[in-house]
Tab-separated table of C-alpha atoms in Angstrom:
chain	number	residue	atom	x	y	z
N	224	MET	CA	23.166	-5.021	-8.137
N	225	PRO	CA	25.877	-7.622	-7.484
N	226	THR	CA	24.957	-11.115	-8.644
N	227	LEU	CA	27.805	-13.260	-7.393
N	228	ASN	CA	27.447	-14.710	-3.919
N	229	GLN	CA	30.843	-13.554	-2.750
N	230	ARG	CA	29.984	-9.960	-3.638
N	231	MET	CA	26.902	-9.854	-1.436
N	232	THR	CA	26.445	-9.695	2.271
N	233	SER	CA	23.625	-11.759	3.739
N	234	GLU	CA	21.411	-8.678	4.090
N	235	GLU	CA	22.163	-7.555	0.530
N	236	ARG	CA	21.308	-10.997	-0.793
N	237	ARG	CA	18.057	-11.092	1.171
N	238	ALA	CA	17.116	-7.643	-0.138
N	239	ALA	CA	17.978	-8.707	-3.698
N	240	ILE	CA	15.769	-11.796	-3.392
N	241	MET	CA	12.896	-9.663	-2.113
N	242	GLY	CA	13.352	-7.231	-4.995
N	243	ALA	CA	13.344	-10.074	-7.511
N	244	GLY	CA	10.307	-11.577	-5.828
N	245	GLU	CA	8.375	-8.329	-6.070
N	246	ARG	CA	9.180	-7.997	-9.783
N	247	LEU	CA	8.517	-11.620	-10.741
N	248	PHE	CA	5.330	-11.982	-8.684
N	249	ALA	CA	4.043	-8.828	-10.392
N	250	GLU	CA	4.927	-10.156	-13.856
N	251	ARG	CA	4.024	-13.835	-13.525
N	252	GLY	CA	1.828	-14.115	-10.465
N	253	PHE	CA	2.561	-16.105	-7.329
N	254	ARG	CA	1.903	-19.516	-8.850
N	255	GLY	CA	3.697	-18.707	-12.078
N	256	THR	CA	6.925	-17.717	-10.321
N	257	THR	CA	9.227	-20.656	-9.602
N	258	THR	CA	11.984	-20.755	-7.019
N	259	ARG	CA	14.350	-21.485	-9.906
N	260	ALA	CA	13.358	-18.231	-11.587
N	261	LEU	CA	13.796	-16.345	-8.329
N	262	ALA	CA	17.255	-17.806	-7.800
N	263	ASP	CA	18.284	-17.084	-11.397
N	264	ALA	CA	17.100	-13.485	-11.119
N	265	VAL	CA	19.507	-12.896	-8.243
N	266	GLY	CA	22.321	-15.129	-9.508
N	267	VAL	CA	22.209	-17.629	-6.652
N	268	SER	CA	21.339	-21.289	-6.319
N	269	GLU	CA	18.007	-22.514	-4.985
N	270	PRO	CA	19.653	-23.803	-1.760
N	271	VAL	CA	20.936	-20.264	-1.135
N	272	LEU	CA	17.407	-18.970	-1.707
N	273	TYR	CA	16.116	-21.340	0.969
N	274	GLU	CA	18.743	-20.094	3.409
N	275	HIS	CA	16.806	-16.821	3.496
N	276	PHE	CA	13.213	-17.912	2.882
N	277	ASN	CA	11.670	-21.284	3.613
N	278	SER	CA	9.125	-20.955	0.807
N	279	LYS	CA	7.622	-18.591	-1.750
N	280	ARG	CA	4.900	-17.867	0.807
N	281	ASP	CA	7.522	-16.738	3.327
N	282	LEU	CA	9.092	-14.519	0.672
N	283	TYR	CA	5.723	-12.963	-0.167
N	284	ALA	CA	5.018	-12.374	3.532
N	285	ALA	CA	8.408	-10.689	3.949
N	286	ILE	CA	7.793	-8.387	0.958
N	287	VAL	CA	4.320	-7.391	2.173
N	288	GLY	CA	5.519	-6.925	5.751
N	289	ALA	CA	8.436	-4.720	4.755
N	290	LYS	CA	6.383	-2.621	2.329
N	291	SER	CA	3.552	-2.196	4.838
N	292	ARG	CA	5.902	-1.075	7.615
N	293	GLU	CA	7.654	1.343	5.277
N	294	GLY	CA	4.365	2.799	4.065
N	295	LEU	CA	2.984	3.189	7.584
N	296	THR	CA	6.154	4.886	8.817
N	297	ILE	CA	6.274	7.354	5.932
N	298	GLY	CA	2.536	8.005	5.968
N	299	THR	CA	2.433	8.607	9.719
N	300	ALA	CA	5.298	11.088	9.521
N	301	LEU	CA	3.606	12.989	6.683
N	302	LEU	CA	0.190	13.132	8.346
N	303	GLU	CA	1.255	13.889	11.915
N	304	PRO	CA	1.678	17.677	11.479
N	305	TYR	CA	-1.805	17.997	9.948
N	306	ALA	CA	-3.342	15.832	12.664
N	307	LYS	CA	-1.757	17.911	15.425
N	308	ALA	CA	-2.905	21.148	13.790
N	309	ARG	CA	-6.426	19.736	13.279
N	310	ASP	CA	-6.063	20.687	9.620
N	311	ASP	CA	-8.656	18.328	8.171
N	312	ARG	CA	-8.322	19.447	4.560
N	313	GLY	CA	-4.535	19.254	4.783
N	314	PHE	CA	-4.745	15.825	6.456
N	315	PHE	CA	-6.965	14.226	3.830
N	316	THR	CA	-5.187	15.944	0.942
N	317	CYS	CA	-1.850	14.639	2.190
N	318	LEU	CA	-3.295	11.142	2.640
N	319	GLY	CA	-4.845	11.124	-0.833
N	320	GLU	CA	-1.634	12.266	-2.500
N	321	PHE	CA	0.381	9.743	-0.484
N	322	ILE	CA	-1.847	6.875	-1.658
N	323	LEU	CA	-1.545	7.965	-5.289
N	324	ASP	CA	2.225	8.258	-4.854
N	325	GLN	CA	2.310	4.624	-3.733
N	326	TYR	CA	0.596	3.560	-6.937
N	327	THR	CA	2.678	5.659	-9.302
N	328	GLY	CA	5.953	5.178	-7.440
N	329	ASP	CA	5.820	1.387	-7.116
N	330	PRO	CA	3.387	-0.048	-9.687
N	331	ALA	CA	5.103	-3.456	-9.578
N	332	TYR	CA	4.130	-3.888	-5.933
N	333	ILE	CA	0.524	-2.884	-6.638
N	334	ARG	CA	0.340	-5.354	-9.521
N	335	LEU	CA	1.805	-8.014	-7.250
N	336	LEU	CA	-0.975	-7.428	-4.724
N	337	LEU	CA	-3.721	-7.498	-7.351
N	338	PHE	CA	-2.286	-10.592	-9.026
N	339	VAL	CA	-1.844	-12.546	-5.806
N	340	ALA	CA	-5.239	-11.494	-4.435
N	341	LEU	CA	-6.871	-13.285	-7.385
N	342	GLU	CA	-4.720	-16.392	-6.976
N	343	ASP	CA	-4.699	-17.015	-3.240
N	344	PRO	CA	-7.279	-15.613	-0.766
N	345	ASP	CA	-5.035	-16.477	2.173
N	346	LEU	CA	-2.209	-14.346	0.821
N	347	ALA	CA	-4.659	-11.550	0.077
N	348	ALA	CA	-5.841	-11.749	3.697
N	349	LEU	CA	-2.227	-11.466	4.851
N	350	PHE	CA	-1.844	-8.144	3.052
N	351	HIS	CA	-5.206	-6.926	4.368
N	352	GLU	CA	-4.112	-7.698	7.926
N	353	HIS	CA	-0.833	-5.836	7.481
N	354	GLN	CA	-2.858	-2.773	6.475
N	355	ARG	CA	-5.043	-2.892	9.585
N	356	GLU	CA	-3.022	-0.368	11.572
N	357	GLY	CA	-3.282	2.223	8.815
N	358	ARG	CA	-7.053	1.783	8.555
N	359	GLU	CA	-7.420	2.043	12.321
N	360	CYS	CA	-5.316	5.214	12.450
N	361	LEU	CA	-7.571	6.907	9.899
N	362	SER	CA	-10.688	5.711	11.707
N	363	HIS	CA	-9.273	7.018	14.999
N	364	TYR	CA	-8.635	10.453	13.486
N	365	ILE	CA	-12.191	10.651	12.178
N	366	ARG	CA	-13.605	9.524	15.528
N	367	GLN	CA	-11.488	12.092	17.382
N	368	ARG	CA	-12.611	14.930	15.130
N	369	MET	CA	-16.212	13.767	15.446
N	370	GLU	CA	-15.942	13.867	19.257
N	371	GLU	CA	-14.462	17.368	18.997
N	372	GLY	CA	-17.503	18.486	17.020
N	373	ALA	CA	-15.628	19.053	13.770
N	374	PHE	CA	-17.405	16.157	11.992
N	375	ARG	CA	-21.027	15.122	12.216
N	376	PRO	CA	-21.800	11.744	13.835
N	377	VAL	CA	-20.832	8.946	11.442
N	378	ASP	CA	-19.454	5.426	11.622
N	379	PRO	CA	-15.669	6.149	11.653
N	380	PRO	CA	-14.566	2.894	9.959
N	381	LEU	CA	-17.232	3.378	7.273
N	382	ALA	CA	-16.131	6.981	6.687
N	383	ALA	CA	-12.497	5.833	6.484
N	384	ARG	CA	-13.469	3.159	3.957
N	385	ALA	CA	-15.445	5.724	1.930
N	386	PHE	CA	-12.497	8.098	1.629
N	387	MET	CA	-9.924	5.438	0.855
N	388	GLY	CA	-12.330	3.840	-1.608
N	389	MET	CA	-12.473	7.004	-3.710
N	390	ILE	CA	-8.700	7.332	-3.829
N	391	PHE	CA	-7.932	3.645	-4.335
N	392	HIS	CA	-10.469	3.263	-7.128
N	393	HIS	CA	-9.052	6.236	-9.010
N	394	ALA	CA	-5.489	4.998	-8.492
N	395	GLN	CA	-6.331	1.493	-9.736
N	396	ALA	CA	-8.206	2.827	-12.760
N	397	CYS	CA	-5.181	4.909	-13.753
N	398	LEU	CA	-2.842	1.945	-13.225
N	399	LEU	CA	-4.843	-0.727	-15.020
N	400	PHE	CA	-6.627	1.112	-17.823
N	401	PRO	CA	-6.069	3.973	-20.282
N	402	ASP	CA	-8.499	5.896	-18.109
N	403	ASP	CA	-9.503	9.405	-19.110
N	404	PHE	CA	-12.919	9.508	-17.445
N	405	VAL	CA	-11.727	11.883	-14.701
N	406	LYS	CA	-10.022	14.996	-16.024
N	407	GLY	CA	-7.499	17.123	-14.196
N	408	SER	CA	-4.085	16.842	-12.615
N	409	ARG	CA	-3.390	14.593	-9.655
N	410	LYS	CA	-3.595	17.555	-7.274
N	411	GLU	CA	-6.897	18.667	-8.772
N	412	VAL	CA	-8.352	15.171	-8.503
N	413	VAL	CA	-7.294	14.785	-4.871
N	414	ALA	CA	-8.562	18.271	-3.998
N	415	GLY	CA	-11.920	17.469	-5.580
N	416	MET	CA	-12.254	14.155	-3.751
N	417	VAL	CA	-11.279	15.727	-0.431
N	418	ASP	CA	-13.883	18.429	-0.976
N	419	ILE	CA	-16.595	15.845	-1.755
N	420	PHE	CA	-15.657	13.839	1.333
N	421	LEU	CA	-15.486	16.778	3.729
N	422	ARG	CA	-18.753	18.249	2.476
N	423	GLY	CA	-20.364	14.932	3.345
N	424	ILE	CA	-18.837	14.612	6.801
N	425	LEU	CA	-18.820	18.207	8.069
N	426	PRO	CA	-21.757	19.204	10.306
N	427	ALA	CA	-24.590	21.186	8.758
N	428	ARG	CA	-24.216	24.966	9.119
């Protein structure tokens, strides 16, 4: 990564600041990260930092917004074929593996979210709002399959929360602790959770 101003375009510098913000917020928390540290991490002055972001809060919002949009775009593309085929097991398996990939592929971002959620409820609410579209998409799929008779009558948002809760809890346990309570590979864990979920939501035979 270039560190001298003259070697960076404006977009490159903005991206570098966001990358430094993600790393430092994850390591030191939102309050513990100074604008001086952010500027030093990129090799710019604080005035240059403020040319791109008015405050640390604006920087955090930009990181969360960009990550949320990226995740929604990738997740939607992965899930669309299963949704069109009405392949429920494939749909939920793909979703579960995608969520775990987010945790293992970008642990710094997950730590950032957990750290900031403890420090500032308003910033935590900002992330939660950015995730609304993803939650609503899952709830919509469950409602659609329920109306088609594939799932028994349930509260779609509650069912969506139940499935994501299983996956998120497992992902966080693996990230935060030396957790060996659940045995098996990632694929085996996801397959088992999908089976538990679908057995609970499928109509009685």
